[in-house]
Short mmCIF file of C-alpha atoms in Angstrom, two decimals:
data_model
loop_
_atom_site.label_atom_id
_atom_site.label_comp_id
_atom_site.label_asym_id
_atom_site.label_seq_id
_atom_site.Cartn_x
_atom_site.Cartn_y
_atom_site.Cartn_z
CA MET G 1 -49.43 -51.38 29.13
CA GLN G 2 -45.65 -51.39 29.50
CA PHE G 3 -45.66 -55.19 29.74
CA ILE G 4 -46.61 -55.36 26.04
CA PRO G 5 -43.47 -55.36 23.81
CA SER G 6 -43.12 -52.00 22.06
CA SER G 7 -42.82 -53.60 18.62
CA ILE G 8 -46.30 -55.11 18.78
CA ARG G 9 -48.08 -52.50 20.92
CA GLY G 10 -49.31 -50.37 18.01
CA PRO G 11 -50.46 -53.29 15.81
CA LEU G 12 -52.16 -54.95 18.80
CA PHE G 13 -54.05 -51.76 19.65
CA MET G 14 -55.19 -51.49 16.01
CA ILE G 15 -56.47 -55.09 16.05
CA VAL G 16 -58.43 -54.40 19.26
CA SER G 17 -59.71 -51.12 17.80
CA THR G 18 -61.01 -52.67 14.58
CA GLY G 19 -62.63 -55.47 16.57
CA SER G 20 -64.33 -52.97 18.87
CA TYR G 21 -65.55 -50.90 15.94
CA LEU G 22 -66.89 -54.03 14.23
CA VAL G 23 -68.89 -55.07 17.31
CA ASN G 24 -70.24 -51.52 17.39
CA ASP G 25 -71.08 -51.64 13.67
CA THR G 26 -72.82 -55.01 14.04
CA MET G 27 -75.02 -53.70 16.84
CA MET G 28 -75.67 -50.51 14.88
CA LYS G 29 -76.69 -52.48 11.79
CA LEU G 30 -79.16 -54.48 13.87
CA ALA G 31 -80.46 -51.30 15.55
CA THR G 32 -81.07 -49.46 12.26
CA VAL G 33 -83.77 -51.98 11.36
CA GLY G 34 -86.78 -49.76 12.06
CA LEU G 35 -84.89 -46.59 13.03
CA PRO G 36 -83.39 -43.76 10.90
CA PRO G 37 -79.56 -43.90 10.73
CA TYR G 38 -78.82 -40.43 12.16
CA GLU G 39 -81.24 -41.08 15.03
CA VAL G 40 -79.33 -44.28 15.81
CA LEU G 41 -76.05 -42.32 15.71
CA PHE G 42 -77.50 -39.75 18.10
CA LEU G 43 -78.80 -42.37 20.54
CA ARG G 44 -75.48 -44.23 20.37
CA GLY G 45 -73.72 -40.98 21.23
CA MET G 46 -75.95 -40.52 24.26
CA ALA G 47 -75.25 -44.09 25.38
CA ALA G 48 -71.49 -43.71 24.86
CA THR G 49 -71.53 -40.44 26.85
CA LEU G 50 -73.37 -42.14 29.72
CA TRP G 51 -70.73 -44.90 29.68
CA GLY G 52 -67.79 -42.59 29.13
CA MET G 53 -68.17 -39.74 31.60
CA PRO G 54 -68.22 -41.97 34.71
CA LEU G 55 -65.28 -43.88 33.19
CA LEU G 56 -63.23 -40.66 33.10
CA PHE G 57 -63.84 -40.11 36.82
CA LEU G 58 -63.02 -43.74 37.64
CA LEU G 59 -59.72 -43.39 35.76
CA GLY G 60 -58.90 -40.20 37.67
CA TYR G 61 -59.17 -37.88 34.67
CA SER G 62 -61.69 -35.44 36.17
CA ARG G 63 -59.22 -32.54 36.10
CA GLN G 64 -58.34 -33.25 32.45
CA ILE G 65 -61.96 -33.11 31.22
CA PRO G 66 -61.49 -29.52 29.86
CA LEU G 67 -58.87 -31.02 27.48
CA MET G 68 -61.82 -32.56 25.59
CA PHE G 69 -62.19 -29.11 24.06
CA ASP G 70 -58.51 -28.54 23.31
CA ARG G 71 -58.12 -27.13 19.79
CA LYS G 72 -56.12 -30.07 18.42
CA VAL G 73 -58.44 -32.61 20.04
CA LEU G 74 -61.49 -30.89 18.54
CA HIS G 75 -59.78 -30.70 15.14
CA ARG G 76 -59.21 -34.45 15.23
CA ASN G 77 -62.77 -35.19 16.30
CA LEU G 78 -64.47 -32.84 13.84
CA LEU G 79 -62.76 -34.90 11.14
CA GLU G 80 -64.21 -37.99 12.86
CA LEU G 81 -67.66 -36.40 12.66
CA GLY G 82 -67.27 -35.73 8.94
CA ALA G 83 -66.09 -39.30 8.33
CA ILE G 84 -68.98 -40.95 10.18
CA LEU G 85 -71.65 -38.74 8.56
CA CYS G 86 -70.28 -39.67 5.12
CA TYR G 87 -70.07 -43.36 6.04
CA VAL G 88 -73.62 -43.66 7.34
CA VAL G 89 -75.15 -42.11 4.22
CA ALA G 90 -72.96 -44.24 1.92
CA LEU G 91 -73.74 -47.42 3.86
CA ALA G 92 -77.48 -46.75 3.68
CA ASN G 93 -77.38 -46.41 -0.12
CA MET G 94 -74.68 -48.87 -1.25
CA GLN G 95 -73.99 -52.56 -0.91
CA ILE G 96 -71.98 -53.08 2.27
CA ALA G 97 -69.20 -54.82 0.33
CA ASP G 98 -68.72 -51.74 -1.84
CA SER G 99 -68.64 -49.24 1.01
CA THR G 100 -66.30 -51.53 2.99
CA ALA G 101 -63.94 -51.93 0.04
CA LEU G 102 -63.71 -48.18 -0.52
CA GLY G 103 -62.96 -47.72 3.17
CA GLN G 104 -59.87 -49.91 2.83
CA ILE G 105 -58.09 -47.03 1.10
CA THR G 106 -57.68 -45.35 4.51
CA PRO G 107 -54.28 -46.96 5.34
CA LEU G 108 -52.88 -45.89 1.96
CA PHE G 109 -53.99 -42.29 2.62
CA MET G 110 -52.39 -42.55 6.07
CA LEU G 111 -49.05 -43.67 4.68
CA VAL G 112 -48.92 -40.92 2.07
CA GLY G 113 -49.91 -38.33 4.67
CA SER G 114 -47.33 -39.54 7.20
CA SER G 115 -44.62 -39.42 4.57
CA ILE G 116 -45.53 -35.85 3.55
CA LEU G 117 -46.34 -34.35 6.96
CA PHE G 118 -43.98 -36.21 9.27
CA GLY G 119 -41.22 -37.36 6.91
CA GLU G 120 -41.80 -40.98 7.90
CA ARG G 121 -39.93 -43.41 5.67
CA ILE G 122 -42.08 -46.29 4.49
CA GLY G 123 -39.72 -48.43 2.41
CA GLY G 124 -40.38 -50.55 -0.65
CA MET G 125 -40.90 -53.81 1.26
CA ARG G 126 -43.53 -52.31 3.57
CA MET G 127 -45.31 -50.65 0.66
CA ALA G 128 -45.46 -54.02 -1.12
CA LEU G 129 -46.82 -55.74 1.99
CA ILE G 130 -49.39 -52.98 2.50
CA GLY G 131 -50.44 -53.39 -1.12
CA LEU G 132 -50.90 -57.13 -0.53
CA GLY G 133 -53.03 -56.34 2.51
CA PHE G 134 -55.19 -54.04 0.40
CA ILE G 135 -55.64 -56.77 -2.23
CA GLY G 136 -56.56 -59.19 0.55
CA ALA G 137 -59.16 -56.75 1.90
CA LEU G 138 -60.72 -56.45 -1.55
CA MET G 139 -60.80 -60.25 -1.83
CA VAL G 140 -62.77 -60.35 1.42
CA ALA G 141 -65.14 -57.48 0.58
CA GLN G 142 -65.62 -58.61 -3.06
CA PRO G 143 -67.22 -55.34 -4.20
CA THR G 144 -69.52 -55.27 -7.23
CA MET G 145 -69.18 -51.50 -7.77
CA GLN G 146 -72.64 -51.41 -9.27
CA GLY G 147 -74.34 -48.07 -9.29
CA ILE G 148 -71.23 -45.94 -8.72
CA SER G 149 -72.64 -42.55 -7.69
CA ILE G 150 -72.37 -39.73 -5.21
CA TYR G 151 -72.57 -42.39 -2.48
CA ALA G 152 -69.32 -43.93 -3.70
CA ALA G 153 -67.78 -40.46 -3.45
CA LEU G 154 -69.06 -40.24 0.12
CA ALA G 155 -67.48 -43.62 0.93
CA LEU G 156 -64.17 -42.32 -0.45
CA GLY G 157 -64.72 -39.15 1.57
CA ASN G 158 -65.07 -41.30 4.68
CA ALA G 159 -61.73 -43.00 3.93
CA ALA G 160 -59.96 -39.68 3.35
CA LEU G 161 -61.44 -38.04 6.45
CA ALA G 162 -60.62 -41.09 8.60
CA ALA G 163 -56.99 -40.86 7.48
CA ALA G 164 -56.98 -37.10 8.13
CA ARG G 165 -58.46 -37.79 11.58
CA ASP G 166 -55.65 -40.17 12.50
CA LEU G 167 -52.99 -37.84 11.13
CA ALA G 168 -54.48 -34.99 13.17
CA GLY G 169 -54.50 -37.28 16.20
CA ARG G 170 -50.72 -37.56 16.01
CA LYS G 171 -50.51 -33.80 16.68
CA VAL G 172 -52.44 -34.06 19.95
CA ALA G 173 -50.14 -33.32 22.89
CA ALA G 174 -48.71 -36.33 24.72
CA GLU G 175 -50.14 -35.16 28.04
CA VAL G 176 -53.72 -35.50 26.74
CA PRO G 177 -54.96 -38.97 27.85
CA GLY G 178 -56.26 -41.22 25.08
CA MET G 179 -59.56 -41.74 26.89
CA ILE G 180 -60.12 -37.96 26.96
CA VAL G 181 -59.73 -37.92 23.18
CA ALA G 182 -62.13 -40.88 22.83
CA ILE G 183 -64.90 -39.30 24.93
CA SER G 184 -64.41 -35.98 23.16
CA ALA G 185 -65.03 -37.80 19.85
CA VAL G 186 -68.22 -39.27 21.30
CA VAL G 187 -69.49 -35.83 22.36
CA VAL G 188 -68.66 -34.18 19.02
CA VAL G 189 -70.38 -36.92 17.00
CA LEU G 190 -73.35 -36.81 19.39
CA ALA G 191 -73.84 -33.10 18.69
CA GLY G 192 -73.31 -33.44 14.93
CA SER G 193 -75.60 -36.43 14.51
CA GLY G 194 -78.29 -34.71 16.57
CA ILE G 195 -78.23 -31.73 14.20
CA ALA G 196 -78.25 -34.04 11.16
CA HIS G 197 -81.22 -35.97 12.56
CA LEU G 198 -83.27 -32.84 13.25
CA ALA G 199 -82.48 -31.49 9.78
CA THR G 200 -83.21 -34.60 7.71
CA GLU G 201 -85.22 -37.21 9.63
CA GLN G 202 -88.41 -37.81 11.59
CA TRP G 203 -88.12 -39.21 15.11
CA ALA G 204 -89.09 -42.88 15.48
CA ALA G 205 -89.71 -44.33 18.95
CA PRO G 206 -87.06 -47.01 19.70
CA ALA G 207 -88.12 -50.36 21.11
CA ALA G 208 -86.42 -52.00 24.10
CA HIS G 209 -84.19 -54.18 21.89
CA HIS G 210 -83.09 -51.06 19.98
CA LEU G 211 -81.99 -49.42 23.23
CA LEU G 212 -80.07 -52.51 24.37
CA LEU G 213 -78.23 -52.75 21.05
CA ILE G 214 -77.44 -49.03 21.06
CA ALA G 215 -76.17 -49.20 24.67
CA GLY G 216 -73.79 -52.01 23.68
CA ALA G 217 -72.69 -50.15 20.56
CA GLY G 218 -71.92 -47.06 22.65
CA LEU G 219 -69.65 -49.02 24.99
CA PHE G 220 -67.64 -50.66 22.20
CA LEU G 221 -67.45 -47.35 20.33
CA ILE G 222 -65.47 -45.84 23.21
CA PHE G 223 -62.89 -48.61 23.04
CA GLY G 224 -62.71 -48.32 19.25
CA HIS G 225 -61.94 -44.59 19.52
CA PHE G 226 -59.46 -45.12 22.36
CA PHE G 227 -57.42 -47.91 20.81
CA ILE G 228 -57.21 -46.44 17.29
CA PHE G 229 -55.91 -43.18 18.76
CA MET G 230 -53.42 -45.01 20.97
CA ALA G 231 -52.29 -47.27 18.11
CA TYR G 232 -50.95 -44.32 16.14
CA ARG G 233 -49.61 -42.64 19.28
CA VAL G 234 -47.39 -45.58 20.31
CA GLY G 235 -46.45 -47.08 16.93
CA PRO G 236 -45.10 -45.86 13.57
CA THR G 237 -47.67 -45.50 10.81
CA SER G 238 -45.91 -48.01 8.55
CA ALA G 239 -46.29 -50.70 11.23
CA VAL G 240 -49.80 -49.81 12.43
CA ALA G 241 -51.75 -48.83 9.29
CA PRO G 242 -51.71 -52.29 7.63
CA PHE G 243 -53.62 -53.74 10.60
CA TYR G 244 -56.58 -51.54 9.70
CA TYR G 245 -57.31 -54.29 7.18
CA CYS G 246 -58.21 -56.54 10.14
CA PHE G 247 -61.57 -54.77 9.96
CA THR G 248 -62.48 -57.02 7.03
CA VAL G 249 -61.43 -60.11 9.01
CA TRP G 250 -63.64 -59.08 11.93
CA ALA G 251 -66.45 -58.37 9.43
CA VAL G 252 -66.28 -61.95 8.16
CA ILE G 253 -66.38 -63.25 11.73
CA SER G 254 -69.41 -61.06 12.46
CA GLY G 255 -71.15 -62.24 9.31
CA LEU G 256 -70.52 -65.85 10.29
CA VAL G 257 -71.47 -65.61 13.97
CA VAL G 258 -74.30 -63.05 13.85
CA PHE G 259 -75.78 -63.28 10.37
CA GLY G 260 -74.93 -66.88 9.40
CA GLN G 261 -73.02 -65.76 6.29
CA PHE G 262 -70.22 -68.17 5.38
CA PRO G 263 -67.12 -66.77 3.59
CA ASN G 264 -66.30 -68.28 0.21
CA ALA G 265 -62.86 -69.52 -0.84
CA LEU G 266 -61.84 -66.11 -2.22
CA ALA G 267 -62.67 -64.43 1.11
CA VAL G 268 -60.71 -67.05 3.06
CA GLY G 269 -57.73 -66.45 0.78
CA GLY G 270 -58.07 -62.71 1.36
CA ILE G 271 -58.09 -63.18 5.14
CA LEU G 272 -54.91 -65.25 4.96
CA LEU G 273 -53.28 -62.57 2.80
CA VAL G 274 -54.24 -59.80 5.25
CA VAL G 275 -52.92 -61.79 8.23
CA ALA G 276 -49.71 -62.83 6.46
CA SER G 277 -48.87 -59.27 5.33
CA GLY G 278 -49.50 -57.87 8.82
CA LEU G 279 -47.45 -60.52 10.59
CA THR G 280 -44.58 -60.05 8.14
CA ILE G 281 -44.49 -56.33 8.89
CA VAL G 282 -44.38 -57.06 12.64
CA TRP G 283 -41.56 -59.57 12.04
CA LEU G 284 -39.60 -57.00 10.01
CA ASP G 285 -39.98 -54.37 12.74
CA GLU G 286 -38.91 -56.80 15.48
CA ARG G 287 -35.92 -57.91 13.39
CA LYS G 288 -34.92 -54.27 12.83
CA ARG G 289 -35.25 -53.54 16.56
CA ARG G 290 -33.05 -56.50 17.50
CA LEU G 291 -30.39 -55.52 14.96
CA THR G 292 -30.41 -51.98 16.32
CA VAL G 293 -29.96 -53.24 19.90
CA VAL G 294 -27.07 -55.52 18.85
CA ALA G 295 -25.38 -52.70 16.97
#
């Protein structure tokens, strides 16, 4: 990955991560038609484990597999478990635009946390651009906020836990490979969703198309976990976090391609705002890097 310029490495990984997560979410949404949500999570975890464990051996990480249970890795992935359990329940009981909009608070939580825990300076210009990205994400999601309830609190809980997850990920030792962290997240969520399914749901036999969708979701989930972890490992939070808003752009593409839902003018304007704010932040970072080199 050294051939990728350092100034764009983190943002690029975040774009790939959000795209991978969105493909996973699209397949999950299709698979939950006829199956309970925690059962789908459990089956996806099994599929991702079947994809992921051979991948670790192919990448030569067999000796590092015990690091999946490193204390800091588990801390990060238990927060991932909490986030996904909150998100699934909120998504099942709210309009998707509302739950998506509340999830866009994650980058703001990340920036505040990075400033407090790591002393990272954000700067007024970046904060303004991040705020514009947030407004753009809301323009895309266009939430109604009807029926605000405990499910809205769960959606906010998902945003807070996702930010805590990524902050905890920054404390994982540099010698722990990103793919080890990703597969560890898969295993932790597999165990947690299995317990949640047994405690709250009745088993429903999946059809062949369910299994195909879940297998695809499991594969893209691994890459989502891997690239979001690596994004914050290789790039500063102020440069990476705004690109989390690309999730809403990918969501519009999914709605158009998979569900035949065309974005309205407000959503198109929001996409342009998200893209413009992100590209401006990358330009500012590259300009700062060049000035530093010249000096």
